[in-house]
Amino acid sequence: MDAANLALAEKSLLRGQWDPEIPGSQNNSASNLAKLAVDCRFRDVLRSDKARILLRPLSEDLDLPLQKLLDFGIKPTEEDKVEAELTRLALAVTCLHAFVQANWTGPDLDVTPLDVLSENSDASITWTEEAIHAKAISELAFGGEPAYHLAKVPIFLRLAQLLVGSHYEHLQSIHWWRLRVETVHQRILDEPVPVSVNYHELLEPLRSSVAREPDLAGRMYLELGLLDHTLSQDRMAAESFIKAARATGMEYELTGALGRRTKFQEKDLTQLVLLAESRLDDSNGVITSDQAEGQKVNPDRVDKKNVPETLALNDDTLLEQTEFTSSRPAAPGSNLSHIDPSAQPPLHPLDQCILLSLCLNVRNTSPSHGLTAEQMSPYVSRVISHPRNWSVHTMALLLRSRLESTRTRTVERSTLQLQALIDQMPTSDSSISERLLFFHSIPLPSKWEMEKELAQRFLSIGVIKSALEIFERLEMWEDVVKCYGALEKPEKGIAIVRDLLEGRKQEAEVVISRAKATSTQRKQLQDTTREAKLWCLLGDLDPANAEQHYKRAWDLSNETSGRAMRSLGGYYFARARYEEAISCLRRAVKINPLLTRSWFILGCACMRLEDWEGAKDAFSRCVAIDEEDGESWNNLASMYLRIGVSKEKHDTNEQEEDDHTAASSEAQGAGDVSPAKSMESDGSSKSIPFENKMLAFRALKHGLRYSYDNWRMWYNFMIVAMDVGELQEACRALGRIVEQTSDKAGALTVDEDVLDRLVDAVTRAPADPEEAATQEGAISNPNEGHGLYRSVLNLFERTLLPRLSSPRIFRAYARLLSWQNRWEEAIKAYLDAYRCSAAGTFEKGETDSAKWREAVAEVEEIVDILRNFGPRVEGYKWRLQARSIVRTFIGRSREFEDEAEWTRLTELQEDLRKEDD
């Protein structure tokens, strides 16, 4: 095969559509096998002569690895190397897509693994489907995480791994297929596991070759982003999704347009809408860069596909979809302003995939308190409005079902729609090739994941028995145990796990598939990774013997079970055995470094032992994996403030103890520990390097984007901001603290020292703007003088004074007003401060002499203020005000006439009388 036809064949395999320009070939050629693979004729490929050679078992000994059992070591001649490589790739694609058909898209396969392996063997193979299944599941376990044991025909995925993992010299797309196999493999593991290669670098050479073919470039970026999404690398995923949209030329914009959402709505309101337009050729999804300019999708060419049914809402209030009354979006000047929001053109299915992926990114990069659902809905609605492909439409309906699951008026449709999506998978309402066409471009869940989601939906609304039935059928024993816990039957959950481990319980799905009678004493054939997980589950259920069970799981897995080490680390942490906890958790994160909870508890354990560097590294990994983990950002900042500081200067404060107690209580009897509350940071030590303080400041500022309602983090941020000179941010933080806590704690919520420092920073500059302009920074610097004045003034007038009454707050406000020569308002503020002070609240009959002496000083102070400021206010009768204050106070405190300070009061009263004369 020449290079041109080879390239066309590779692109056809990638697209899932055979290029008619490839010349016909003989039946047994590599090109013909590739065409059969594209046409989804999997049985014909797997029973071909080429497959017979490649999949010939060399031995019946299933104790050997599959790589040694099967003959992949063909020695072709130099002329046949290209043909041999394309044959292997076609067979790998067939195996991969057969596995996907059996577990994702349906319908059922017409070929079994035993058919393939026995037919392709020269000798009589005595393997059973059970043995092949168990062997494949065992080898698909990876990074200490087991593969789902009820996945159908897992041998096909394992064969695909081995085939794409063999040596290739001539095929440019082999790394792309390795990426696809890796992504599918990740989806059948209990938890994602980091990959050992960088697919972004491996696919870099392909970017230039697909640059002129927008659909291939879009697919490549999209699939790279989906793997990043699976591995929780959300920032990289977002970048890849945007590159995919640019590659296909799709234009999209989230904007607003007037419309109505309910049946009884009389006034049009602005509704979110996603405007989008494709530029890909709709005939086959392939255009050149010369053709791309100005090309649009023709709505008349839209093929009405057989797609899953979109259930109606049937609500008495909400409309089925938003009715837009404006033919133009709300934002003028948009590139898409020509599109009518209520009649948008159909999108190419690949662009629909990109929009759904961007929708995932909205979810991952929005804080929990944000309008996440409102942002996602327009993306999903834009795809649902024009069904183009079975799998893409299924994914869109699934996302809508998730969005509607938390709303009272839509929860019913949400559950029914999810059930309908599960029911339609075994049907033949669309072709296999259509279902697989865009499978790699969407994060479509497997059949068992969708059923699990349905069970969790039942569990969330209290339909526990229905959820239990699904979990038991799927043999997801952890969830079964949770259901029995909800039914207040925890002992039954323990009994199930013990029966599984001791071989007394048959697993229903396996029994049915093998058509064998139940044997009560039969030891279940299962790989050690899964058995180790069951021991961990038993440890969670049996705290008294948890340590023994976790260690048994670790030994049974040959020290590969990350779950065992996570569980044991949490067990030790809960019992204050921090050195042992650190040892276990370090092993756990080495096996699977993608789980933030393991890193978080490791950081907490390091803090208990005052290993600040170790804790810093752990919390850094937490925020690298999950950028929205506000608690980890807070603790990371705390570590920056502790590194390099002597132990004597950093005693552990009470808040830290409380937080660790919270973490410990959540760790009791469980391996997966939920994050503890945030720690208070101490930024007051003068020995902390300024660079560390700035790192802490930036960490807290970033973390507050995701923990906006955490007043403790705001307090930490305020203190650190003051320490590094970011007074504008400190002012904002103080206001936020008061907004959150003033209802419960009153004036105690205000750090009055910080408030005074903010006022000092303003008033140290000249009040006259022209004079201040001669001093560097007094006008332009947002952290002092006039640059800070507006923020501090708003803090008083919009946040503090409407909520709180405190002498020190009023005095600080008065100082700010007097700096601006607002004398009358300053006097009023000082008088408010006096009324809240000891003198203003002093009652007749009190006998506390210390309080009385303090009150005397306050009376003298307010009189001095009236003497100084009163004359500056035209027409203000300050002497009358002063005499009234002194007279009233003397009348309330005659019990103290024998005190030495009484003379000062009478003299003050006499002086005011003389001044009036």
mmCIF file of C-alpha atoms in Angstrom, residues 658-770:
data_model
loop_
_atom_site.group_PDB
_atom_site.id
_atom_site.type_symbol
_atom_site.label_atom_id
_atom_site.label_comp_id
_atom_site.label_asym_id
_atom_site.label_seq_id
_atom_site.Cartn_x
_atom_site.Cartn_y
_atom_site.Cartn_z
ATOM 1 C CA ASP A 658 -10.338 22.204 66.451
ATOM 2 C CA ASP A 659 -9.714 21.596 62.764
ATOM 3 C CA HIS A 660 -7.594 18.521 63.359
ATOM 4 C CA THR A 661 -10.227 17.180 65.704
ATOM 5 C CA ALA A 662 -12.781 17.620 62.947
ATOM 6 C CA ALA A 663 -10.542 15.769 60.517
ATOM 7 C CA SER A 664 -9.977 12.986 63.013
ATOM 8 C CA SER A 665 -13.670 12.505 63.680
ATOM 9 C CA GLU A 666 -14.316 12.128 59.964
ATOM 10 C CA ALA A 667 -11.512 9.609 59.695
ATOM 11 C CA GLN A 668 -12.974 7.206 62.255
ATOM 12 C CA GLY A 669 -13.316 3.781 60.714
ATOM 13 C CA ALA A 670 -12.931 4.996 57.146
ATOM 14 C CA GLY A 671 -10.106 5.130 54.702
ATOM 15 C CA ASP A 672 -11.367 7.991 52.559
ATOM 16 C CA VAL A 673 -11.271 11.012 54.843
ATOM 17 C CA SER A 674 -13.255 14.110 54.029
ATOM 18 C CA PRO A 675 -11.414 17.438 54.183
ATOM 19 C CA ALA A 676 -11.242 19.115 57.545
ATOM 20 C CA LYS A 677 -12.162 22.697 58.170
ATOM 21 C CA SER A 678 -9.656 25.418 57.424
ATOM 22 C CA MET A 679 -6.917 26.432 59.843
ATOM 23 C CA GLU A 680 -6.279 29.848 61.217
ATOM 24 C CA SER A 681 -3.011 31.229 59.921
ATOM 25 C CA ASP A 682 -0.677 33.351 61.979
ATOM 26 C CA GLY A 683 0.911 36.090 59.906
ATOM 27 C CA SER A 684 2.132 38.236 62.784
ATOM 28 C CA SER A 685 5.613 36.855 63.290
ATOM 29 C CA LYS A 686 8.343 39.231 62.181
ATOM 30 C CA SER A 687 10.669 36.327 61.358
ATOM 31 C CA ILE A 688 8.571 35.102 58.424
ATOM 32 C CA PRO A 689 10.250 35.942 55.092
ATOM 33 C CA PHE A 690 8.273 38.509 53.102
ATOM 34 C CA GLU A 691 8.305 36.176 50.093
ATOM 35 C CA ASN A 692 6.499 33.540 52.141
ATOM 36 C CA LYS A 693 3.933 36.091 53.279
ATOM 37 C CA MET A 694 3.234 37.015 49.656
ATOM 38 C CA LEU A 695 2.860 33.349 48.734
ATOM 39 C CA ALA A 696 0.387 32.952 51.586
ATOM 40 C CA PHE A 697 -1.471 36.064 50.448
ATOM 41 C CA ARG A 698 -1.798 34.756 46.890
ATOM 42 C CA ALA A 699 -2.860 31.298 48.081
ATOM 43 C CA LEU A 700 -5.618 32.728 50.276
ATOM 44 C CA LYS A 701 -6.769 35.114 47.574
ATOM 45 C CA HIS A 702 -7.072 32.239 45.112
ATOM 46 C CA GLY A 703 -8.766 29.956 47.632
ATOM 47 C CA LEU A 704 -11.412 32.546 48.484
ATOM 48 C CA ARG A 705 -12.733 32.260 44.933
ATOM 49 C CA TYR A 706 -14.004 28.820 45.946
ATOM 50 C CA SER A 707 -14.677 29.386 49.676
ATOM 51 C CA TYR A 708 -16.338 32.761 49.449
ATOM 52 C CA ASP A 709 -18.533 32.083 52.488
ATOM 53 C CA ASN A 710 -15.737 30.917 54.786
ATOM 54 C CA TRP A 711 -15.237 33.778 57.230
ATOM 55 C CA ARG A 712 -12.196 32.148 58.808
ATOM 56 C CA MET A 713 -10.407 32.249 55.478
ATOM 57 C CA TRP A 714 -11.403 35.893 55.087
ATOM 58 C CA TYR A 715 -9.956 36.613 58.532
ATOM 59 C CA ASN A 716 -6.696 34.894 57.633
ATOM 60 C CA PHE A 717 -6.626 36.795 54.363
ATOM 61 C CA MET A 718 -7.210 40.102 56.155
ATOM 62 C CA ILE A 719 -4.335 39.549 58.586
ATOM 63 C CA VAL A 720 -1.896 38.469 55.879
ATOM 64 C CA ALA A 721 -3.004 41.308 53.591
ATOM 65 C CA MET A 722 -2.271 43.824 56.356
ATOM 66 C CA ASP A 723 1.116 42.232 56.891
ATOM 67 C CA VAL A 724 2.145 42.503 53.240
ATOM 68 C CA GLY A 725 0.734 46.002 52.775
ATOM 69 C CA GLU A 726 -2.292 45.051 50.642
ATOM 70 C CA LEU A 727 -4.632 47.294 52.634
ATOM 71 C CA GLN A 728 -7.239 47.532 49.891
ATOM 72 C CA GLU A 729 -7.700 43.756 50.084
ATOM 73 C CA ALA A 730 -7.668 43.850 53.880
ATOM 74 C CA CYS A 731 -10.461 46.423 53.782
ATOM 75 C CA ARG A 732 -12.499 44.187 51.466
ATOM 76 C CA ALA A 733 -11.876 41.176 53.723
ATOM 77 C CA LEU A 734 -12.968 43.030 56.865
ATOM 78 C CA GLY A 735 -16.203 44.013 55.171
ATOM 79 C CA ARG A 736 -16.848 40.435 54.095
ATOM 80 C CA ILE A 737 -16.227 39.136 57.638
ATOM 81 C CA VAL A 738 -18.741 41.607 59.073
ATOM 82 C CA GLU A 739 -21.344 40.695 56.445
ATOM 83 C CA GLN A 740 -21.054 37.020 57.328
ATOM 84 C CA THR A 741 -20.778 37.107 61.115
ATOM 85 C CA SER A 742 -22.268 40.345 62.475
ATOM 86 C CA ASP A 743 -25.718 38.794 62.994
ATOM 87 C CA LYS A 744 -24.294 36.346 65.520
ATOM 88 C CA ALA A 745 -21.283 38.072 67.068
ATOM 89 C CA GLY A 746 -22.102 41.775 66.712
ATOM 90 C CA ALA A 747 -19.218 44.217 67.147
ATOM 91 C CA LEU A 748 -16.924 41.370 68.169
ATOM 92 C CA THR A 749 -16.632 40.485 64.482
ATOM 93 C CA VAL A 750 -14.585 43.619 63.816
ATOM 94 C CA ASP A 751 -10.838 43.528 64.342
ATOM 95 C CA GLU A 752 -10.642 47.101 65.614
ATOM 96 C CA ASP A 753 -6.842 47.169 65.441
ATOM 97 C CA VAL A 754 -7.068 46.470 61.714
ATOM 98 C CA LEU A 755 -9.767 49.126 61.357
ATOM 99 C CA ASP A 756 -7.607 51.738 63.095
ATOM 100 C CA ARG A 757 -4.636 50.856 60.889
ATOM 101 C CA LEU A 758 -6.773 51.294 57.786
ATOM 102 C CA VAL A 759 -7.884 54.753 58.957
ATOM 103 C CA ASP A 760 -4.276 55.621 59.849
ATOM 104 C CA ALA A 761 -3.153 54.614 56.356
ATOM 105 C CA VAL A 762 -5.679 57.037 54.884
ATOM 106 C CA THR A 763 -5.194 59.969 57.262
ATOM 107 C CA ARG A 764 -1.399 60.015 57.216
ATOM 108 C CA ALA A 765 -1.601 61.603 53.766
ATOM 109 C CA PRO A 766 -2.525 65.293 53.364
ATOM 110 C CA ALA A 767 -6.276 65.827 53.102
ATOM 111 C CA ASP A 768 -5.845 68.353 50.285
ATOM 112 C CA PRO A 769 -5.601 66.383 47.001
ATOM 113 C CA GLU A 770 -3.319 69.005 45.454
#
